[in-house]
XYZ file of C-alpha atoms in Angstrom:
439
model
C -15.108 -5.176 -20.976
C -12.225 -6.490 -24.257
C -11.793 -2.071 -24.968
C -11.891 -1.299 -21.513
C -9.257 -3.540 -20.404
C -6.906 -2.587 -23.776
C -7.615 0.830 -22.997
C -6.279 0.363 -19.701
C -3.010 -1.493 -21.128
C -2.655 1.804 -23.056
C -2.729 3.460 -20.877
C -0.022 1.772 -18.740
C 1.911 1.735 -20.986
C 1.446 5.461 -22.118
C 1.849 6.307 -18.717
C 5.097 4.272 -18.246
C 6.628 5.652 -20.980
C 6.018 9.288 -19.792
C 7.508 8.523 -16.323
C 10.667 6.896 -18.411
C 11.182 9.862 -21.021
C 10.668 11.757 -18.845
C 12.901 11.019 -15.804
C 15.728 10.204 -18.304
C 14.592 14.153 -19.789
C 15.271 15.355 -16.395
C 18.856 13.458 -15.899
C 20.216 14.678 -19.149
C 18.777 18.101 -18.666
C 20.660 18.276 -15.093
C 24.041 16.759 -16.552
C 23.984 19.362 -19.270
C 23.782 21.817 -16.488
C 26.456 20.305 -14.340
C 28.276 20.234 -17.599
C 27.992 23.837 -18.742
C 29.006 25.369 -14.846
C 31.985 23.116 -15.355
C 32.381 24.119 -18.597
C 32.379 28.174 -17.471
C 34.099 27.707 -13.965
C 36.946 25.624 -16.136
C 37.387 28.715 -18.791
C 36.662 31.659 -16.357
C 39.637 29.812 -13.923
C 42.178 29.534 -16.894
C 40.927 33.229 -17.543
C 41.922 34.052 -14.436
C 45.499 32.227 -14.522
C 46.214 34.102 -17.410
C 45.655 37.142 -15.976
C 47.176 36.537 -12.843
C 50.510 35.725 -15.175
C 50.262 38.939 -16.690
C 49.783 41.351 -13.042
C 52.571 38.349 -11.599
C 55.023 39.765 -15.018
C 54.039 43.144 -14.608
C 55.071 43.304 -10.466
C 58.196 41.678 -10.898
C 59.150 44.354 -13.753
C 58.315 46.840 -10.812
C 60.381 45.750 -8.608
C 63.058 45.415 -10.528
C 62.714 48.963 -11.923
C 62.778 47.604 -15.463
C 59.316 48.825 -16.179
C 58.857 49.214 -20.093
C 56.518 51.965 -21.162
C 54.678 49.601 -23.276
C 53.596 46.501 -21.559
C 53.357 42.899 -22.778
C 49.853 41.212 -23.761
C 49.905 38.361 -25.157
C 46.052 36.986 -25.125
C 43.995 38.212 -28.115
C 41.583 41.270 -26.730
C 43.705 41.215 -22.943
C 44.770 44.707 -21.586
C 46.988 45.337 -19.039
C 47.915 48.965 -17.503
C 49.783 50.203 -14.350
C 47.863 53.074 -12.484
C 49.519 54.817 -9.847
C 47.944 55.806 -6.676
C 46.376 58.844 -8.471
C 44.451 56.546 -10.474
C 47.018 57.812 -13.704
C 48.498 55.751 -15.998
C 51.731 54.905 -15.671
C 52.215 51.946 -18.535
C 50.171 50.486 -20.672
C 49.535 47.301 -23.325
C 49.910 48.239 -26.376
C 46.019 48.310 -27.575
C 45.024 50.272 -24.428
C 45.439 54.314 -24.308
C 47.972 55.602 -21.803
C 45.806 58.324 -20.530
C 41.945 56.795 -20.209
C 42.258 53.878 -17.229
C 40.440 50.462 -17.631
C 38.567 51.346 -15.214
C 37.895 55.148 -13.574
C 39.689 56.066 -10.393
C 36.554 55.923 -8.449
C 35.700 52.189 -9.850
C 39.596 51.688 -8.879
C 39.432 53.043 -5.668
C 35.982 51.072 -4.387
C 37.294 47.504 -5.737
C 39.401 45.077 -3.809
C 42.022 42.695 -5.413
C 41.497 39.824 -7.153
C 39.674 38.479 -10.014
C 36.058 39.101 -11.009
C 33.369 39.777 -14.014
C 32.720 43.733 -14.787
C 30.791 45.198 -17.049
C 32.090 48.764 -16.711
C 35.696 48.218 -18.752
C 36.289 51.413 -20.481
C 37.462 49.522 -23.597
C 34.555 46.910 -24.100
C 31.143 46.718 -24.404
C 30.276 42.964 -23.233
C 31.420 41.864 -20.089
C 35.545 40.953 -19.030
C 37.160 39.147 -16.552
C 39.104 42.087 -14.439
C 42.472 41.256 -12.286
C 43.247 44.122 -9.944
C 46.740 43.790 -8.020
C 48.008 46.339 -5.712
C 51.948 46.029 -5.197
C 54.123 47.423 -1.975
C 54.622 51.028 -4.183
C 50.882 51.169 -3.903
C 50.557 50.749 -7.819
C 47.947 48.717 -8.782
C 48.168 46.257 -12.315
C 44.982 46.409 -13.771
C 44.658 43.091 -16.408
C 41.356 42.479 -18.123
C 40.575 39.774 -21.051
C 37.070 39.870 -22.765
C 34.786 36.750 -22.157
C 33.445 37.129 -25.595
C 35.197 33.970 -26.322
C 33.772 32.083 -23.038
C 29.746 32.803 -24.167
C 30.675 31.717 -27.515
C 31.838 28.219 -26.135
C 29.499 28.303 -23.906
C 26.451 29.545 -25.939
C 27.394 26.255 -28.609
C 27.660 24.239 -25.854
C 23.891 25.274 -24.495
C 22.463 25.227 -28.097
C 23.536 21.738 -28.735
C 22.801 20.238 -25.269
C 19.263 21.903 -26.476
C 19.227 19.974 -29.624
C 20.609 16.900 -27.810
C 18.540 16.356 -24.381
C 15.349 16.730 -26.690
C 16.204 14.651 -29.301
C 17.596 11.744 -26.819
C 14.569 11.764 -24.299
C 12.175 11.852 -27.733
C 14.362 8.809 -29.171
C 14.093 6.998 -25.835
C 10.646 7.427 -25.208
C 10.028 5.770 -28.395
C 11.974 2.886 -27.456
C 10.444 2.546 -24.447
C 7.449 2.475 -26.219
C 7.971 -0.271 -28.083
C 9.858 -2.181 -25.685
C 6.873 -2.226 -23.380
C 4.813 -2.705 -26.457
C 6.300 -6.488 -26.845
C 6.742 -7.007 -22.737
C 3.164 -6.573 -21.935
C 1.920 -8.452 -25.164
C 1.724 -11.575 -23.298
C -0.476 -9.878 -20.249
C -2.811 -9.115 -22.845
C -2.907 -12.345 -24.174
C -3.994 -13.332 -20.309
C -6.024 -10.412 -20.859
C -8.187 -11.609 -23.365
C -8.135 -15.475 -22.649
C -9.410 -14.114 -19.348
C -12.067 -12.506 -21.148
C -12.854 -15.457 -23.476
C -12.926 -17.605 -19.965
C -14.692 -14.965 -17.924
C -17.672 -14.702 -21.003
C -18.199 -18.434 -22.071
C -17.700 -19.536 -18.719
C -15.653 -23.165 -17.862
C -12.224 -23.529 -16.082
C -9.879 -22.603 -19.304
C -6.392 -22.430 -19.717
C -4.442 -19.631 -20.038
C -1.365 -19.371 -22.145
C 1.597 -19.823 -20.254
C 4.385 -16.761 -21.484
C 7.638 -17.631 -21.857
C 8.598 -15.016 -19.367
C 9.294 -17.124 -16.324
C 7.683 -14.709 -13.889
C 4.335 -13.911 -15.977
C 4.933 -18.040 -16.616
C 4.361 -18.177 -13.021
C 1.468 -16.097 -13.113
C -0.303 -18.260 -15.706
C -0.128 -21.245 -13.951
C -1.357 -19.869 -10.923
C -3.976 -18.555 -12.702
C -4.634 -21.670 -14.598
C -4.588 -23.644 -10.972
C -6.731 -20.849 -9.664
C -9.977 -21.008 -12.535
C -9.356 -25.233 -12.054
C -10.395 -24.875 -8.762
C -12.496 -22.334 -8.869
C -14.716 -24.903 -10.952
C -14.144 -27.598 -9.045
C -15.675 -25.331 -5.932
C -18.453 -24.056 -8.338
C -19.452 -27.864 -10.091
C -19.515 -29.142 -5.903
C -21.730 -25.983 -5.124
C -23.960 -27.391 -8.053
C -23.986 -30.796 -6.690
C -24.745 -30.107 -3.767
C -27.767 -27.763 -3.869
C -28.881 -30.118 -6.942
C -28.427 -33.442 -3.760
C -29.811 -30.539 -1.364
C -33.148 -29.726 -2.948
C -33.248 -33.613 -3.552
C -33.351 -33.946 -0.112
C -35.369 -31.325 0.814
C -38.069 -32.433 -1.514
C -39.034 -36.321 0.321
C -39.486 -34.560 3.982
C -41.343 -31.803 2.307
C -43.541 -33.807 -0.724
C -44.357 -36.097 2.766
C -45.822 -33.069 4.826
C -47.706 -31.662 1.824
C -49.678 -35.529 1.185
C -50.240 -35.574 4.808
C -51.714 -32.352 5.522
C -53.197 -32.957 1.674
C -55.027 -36.151 2.814
C -56.197 -35.043 5.871
C -57.660 -32.375 4.072
C -59.781 -34.163 1.644
C -60.555 -37.045 4.348
C -60.692 -35.900 7.430
C -62.579 -38.770 9.098
C -60.045 -41.251 7.734
C -57.211 -39.402 8.970
C -56.756 -39.178 13.194
C -55.802 -36.425 14.570
C -52.743 -37.813 16.843
C -51.885 -40.119 13.593
C -51.839 -36.653 11.215
C -49.721 -34.711 14.449
C -46.872 -37.715 14.635
C -46.547 -38.160 10.549
C -45.968 -34.560 10.659
C -43.809 -34.060 13.855
C -41.503 -36.667 12.107
C -41.161 -35.457 8.829
C -40.495 -31.889 10.372
C -38.056 -33.118 12.644
C -36.749 -34.984 9.671
C -36.659 -31.124 7.428
C -34.860 -29.469 10.280
C -32.059 -32.082 11.358
C -31.588 -31.800 7.686
C -31.749 -28.207 7.245
C -29.350 -27.840 10.430
C -26.583 -30.205 8.714
C -26.749 -28.461 5.818
C -25.907 -24.856 7.353
C -22.902 -26.819 9.547
C -21.700 -27.604 6.186
C -22.199 -23.846 4.683
C -20.701 -22.682 8.297
C -17.453 -24.574 7.583
C -14.301 -22.803 7.317
C -16.429 -19.423 7.377
C -15.180 -17.989 10.695
C -12.269 -18.458 12.603
C -12.085 -21.684 15.043
C -11.800 -20.891 18.715
C -9.280 -23.428 19.676
C -7.902 -24.530 23.271
C -6.648 -27.449 25.422
C -9.666 -29.183 26.102
C -10.009 -32.495 27.633
C -11.378 -35.422 25.070
C -13.323 -37.569 27.133
C -15.440 -34.504 28.519
C -16.062 -33.517 24.762
C -17.504 -37.316 24.291
C -19.697 -37.313 27.459
C -21.240 -34.099 26.144
C -21.716 -35.362 22.735
C -22.656 -38.714 23.981
C -24.150 -38.661 26.774
C -23.607 -42.464 28.548
C -21.882 -44.484 25.834
C -19.294 -46.981 27.124
C -16.286 -44.365 27.502
C -12.779 -45.924 28.184
C -9.560 -43.829 28.193
C -8.258 -40.630 28.507
C -6.765 -37.747 26.557
C -6.608 -33.840 25.826
C -6.190 -31.999 22.227
C -5.874 -28.662 21.194
C -9.702 -27.725 18.975
C -13.023 -25.874 19.113
C -14.907 -27.740 21.816
C -18.347 -27.375 20.299
C -16.762 -28.078 17.175
C -15.402 -31.733 18.029
C -18.453 -32.359 20.126
C -20.789 -32.425 16.943
C -17.582 -34.902 14.858
C -18.489 -37.042 18.049
C -22.185 -37.279 17.934
C -22.406 -37.512 14.062
C -20.002 -40.611 14.874
C -21.665 -41.889 17.747
C -25.253 -41.393 16.375
C -23.978 -42.958 12.896
C -22.782 -46.552 15.195
C -25.813 -46.895 17.395
C -28.051 -46.306 13.994
C -26.140 -49.424 12.772
C -25.094 -51.347 15.562
C -26.550 -54.962 17.011
C -26.254 -54.272 20.685
C -22.994 -52.559 21.522
C -20.824 -48.801 20.631
C -17.838 -47.757 22.573
C -15.830 -45.245 22.706
C -12.228 -44.451 23.148
C -10.415 -41.396 23.364
C -6.088 -40.897 23.948
C -4.774 -37.907 23.055
C -5.512 -36.258 19.761
C -7.315 -39.459 19.039
C -10.867 -40.756 19.083
C -12.244 -44.200 18.217
C -15.998 -45.530 17.501
C -16.627 -48.828 17.757
C -19.883 -50.945 16.797
C -21.051 -54.193 16.349
C -23.060 -53.925 13.349
C -22.814 -55.021 10.230
C -19.538 -52.583 8.886
C -19.062 -51.073 5.682
C -16.886 -52.510 2.577
C -13.504 -51.425 2.486
C -14.375 -50.308 -1.093
C -16.765 -47.748 0.297
C -15.306 -46.964 2.676
C -13.906 -43.671 1.169
C -17.679 -43.019 -0.710
C -19.183 -42.653 2.519
C -17.808 -39.509 2.773
C -19.059 -37.675 -0.357
C -22.320 -35.810 0.775
C -25.948 -37.519 0.438
C -24.277 -41.092 0.305
C -25.880 -43.733 2.056
C -25.439 -47.474 1.294
C -28.718 -49.562 -0.193
C -27.253 -52.630 1.740
C -25.564 -53.318 4.880
C -25.688 -49.833 6.482
C -28.620 -48.984 4.793
C -31.092 -49.494 8.095
C -31.238 -45.714 7.887
C -33.886 -44.117 9.850
C -34.206 -40.501 8.644
C -30.476 -39.316 8.341
C -29.606 -37.708 4.877
C -26.073 -39.160 4.603
C -24.075 -35.588 5.573
C -22.952 -36.953 9.157
C -19.692 -38.467 7.751
C -19.138 -35.796 5.700
C -19.415 -32.908 8.236
C -17.204 -35.195 10.532
C -14.041 -35.189 7.995
C -14.888 -31.599 7.214
C -14.671 -30.013 10.437
C -11.802 -32.635 11.429
C -9.706 -31.639 8.221
C -10.817 -27.790 9.400
C -8.428 -28.571 12.481
C -6.000 -30.326 10.807
C -6.717 -33.469 11.258
C -8.662 -36.266 9.661
C -11.187 -39.189 10.281
C -10.757 -42.696 8.757
C -13.501 -46.309 9.022
C -11.842 -49.115 9.336
C -12.428 -52.710 10.756
C -13.435 -52.368 13.991
C -12.522 -54.880 17.349
C -16.164 -54.964 17.963
C -16.772 -57.038 14.799
C -18.409 -53.885 12.866
C -17.232 -50.269 12.045
C -14.469 -48.180 13.464
C -14.091 -44.480 12.501
C -10.939 -43.287 13.878
C -10.668 -39.190 14.479
C -7.196 -37.617 14.672
C -6.778 -34.553 16.206
C -3.790 -32.120 16.980
C -2.647 -31.908 20.462
C -0.591 -29.137 22.288
C 2.789 -31.069 21.478
C 1.646 -30.856 17.704
C 1.177 -27.269 18.034
C 4.725 -26.586 20.288
C 6.639 -28.229 17.236
């Protein structure tokens, strides 16, 4: 498990490194392409400006009738010619022939004015930038500059970028790999600690990194592990207590059956049936209580605005009931709460049980011996039965109060115990109302 987790961590680190390096490489490549394009366009624009200046100078000389036989060409490799309408060279720069035009007459006839890149110049083997300008006299100025210099600059730029971009991408990938290793180290420590906890059990304590986000995660996981441990321990205790409580009625049933089997003459049928029925009812009640506890919180409550007086009537029958009130609850669940509290009061009362209701509150009073203040929280523990005072338990398993509180808390309410006005115990149930829902 540890090796698989470590491999997953390394794979994540590798994927993040490749993504970062890939995005950076793509961005650098696009930047290099954009830079090459800009440089190329700027260099060609500068070449066009030189050619345009030369053409304007020739046009001015023609207009002033001062055209020399040899035209000036200031830039290295620049060639300029003045060609008449028939294609004959009228004037030319010193590096060009008076008889060989830069562009063949057939080509020149199909060439529009302006600058363009061509490969068919008669004076060069490489691409040249050609500018053609038609004068009012019908003559045409043809000027060219070789693009070898521009191509050389662009070639050098492409070569340098071709080396720089991969090197920068590789360097960034290495830096990202190192930084991710440091950033993921606390995560790996958390994983290793969690692996130890899962291997040996117990709540454990995960290390809390210094990074704020990971520290919050570690604290949350620690709290979760503690809650899981507490919940698991409660489940273990619950199963142990349930097994203990189930053992008594099962043992009684087994004893009755064995005695009836070995001494049928000593165990009358009616007496056997009565004993078996008593233990079966006890076992059934215990099973029902355990199922109720297991289902608390397992499904959403179906709450509605109900009349608490009707709920008490359904739960307790002809009990002494006073007051009026409503609550927003799941009726069937609250019936179980009231029934448990009333049954508990009846079991220990000397003769009187009284229930009062008002909005969001149900109180159950009895005139029994009550419960000492020190034990009023302990009796809500599952399978807890006091040995004195209220110890006249007629078959209860010690789950009634626990169930009542669990259901009330699921509604957002509570069950508390106090001294009652009848001299015994008062159990108070608080429940949400429509007013609580509005706020």
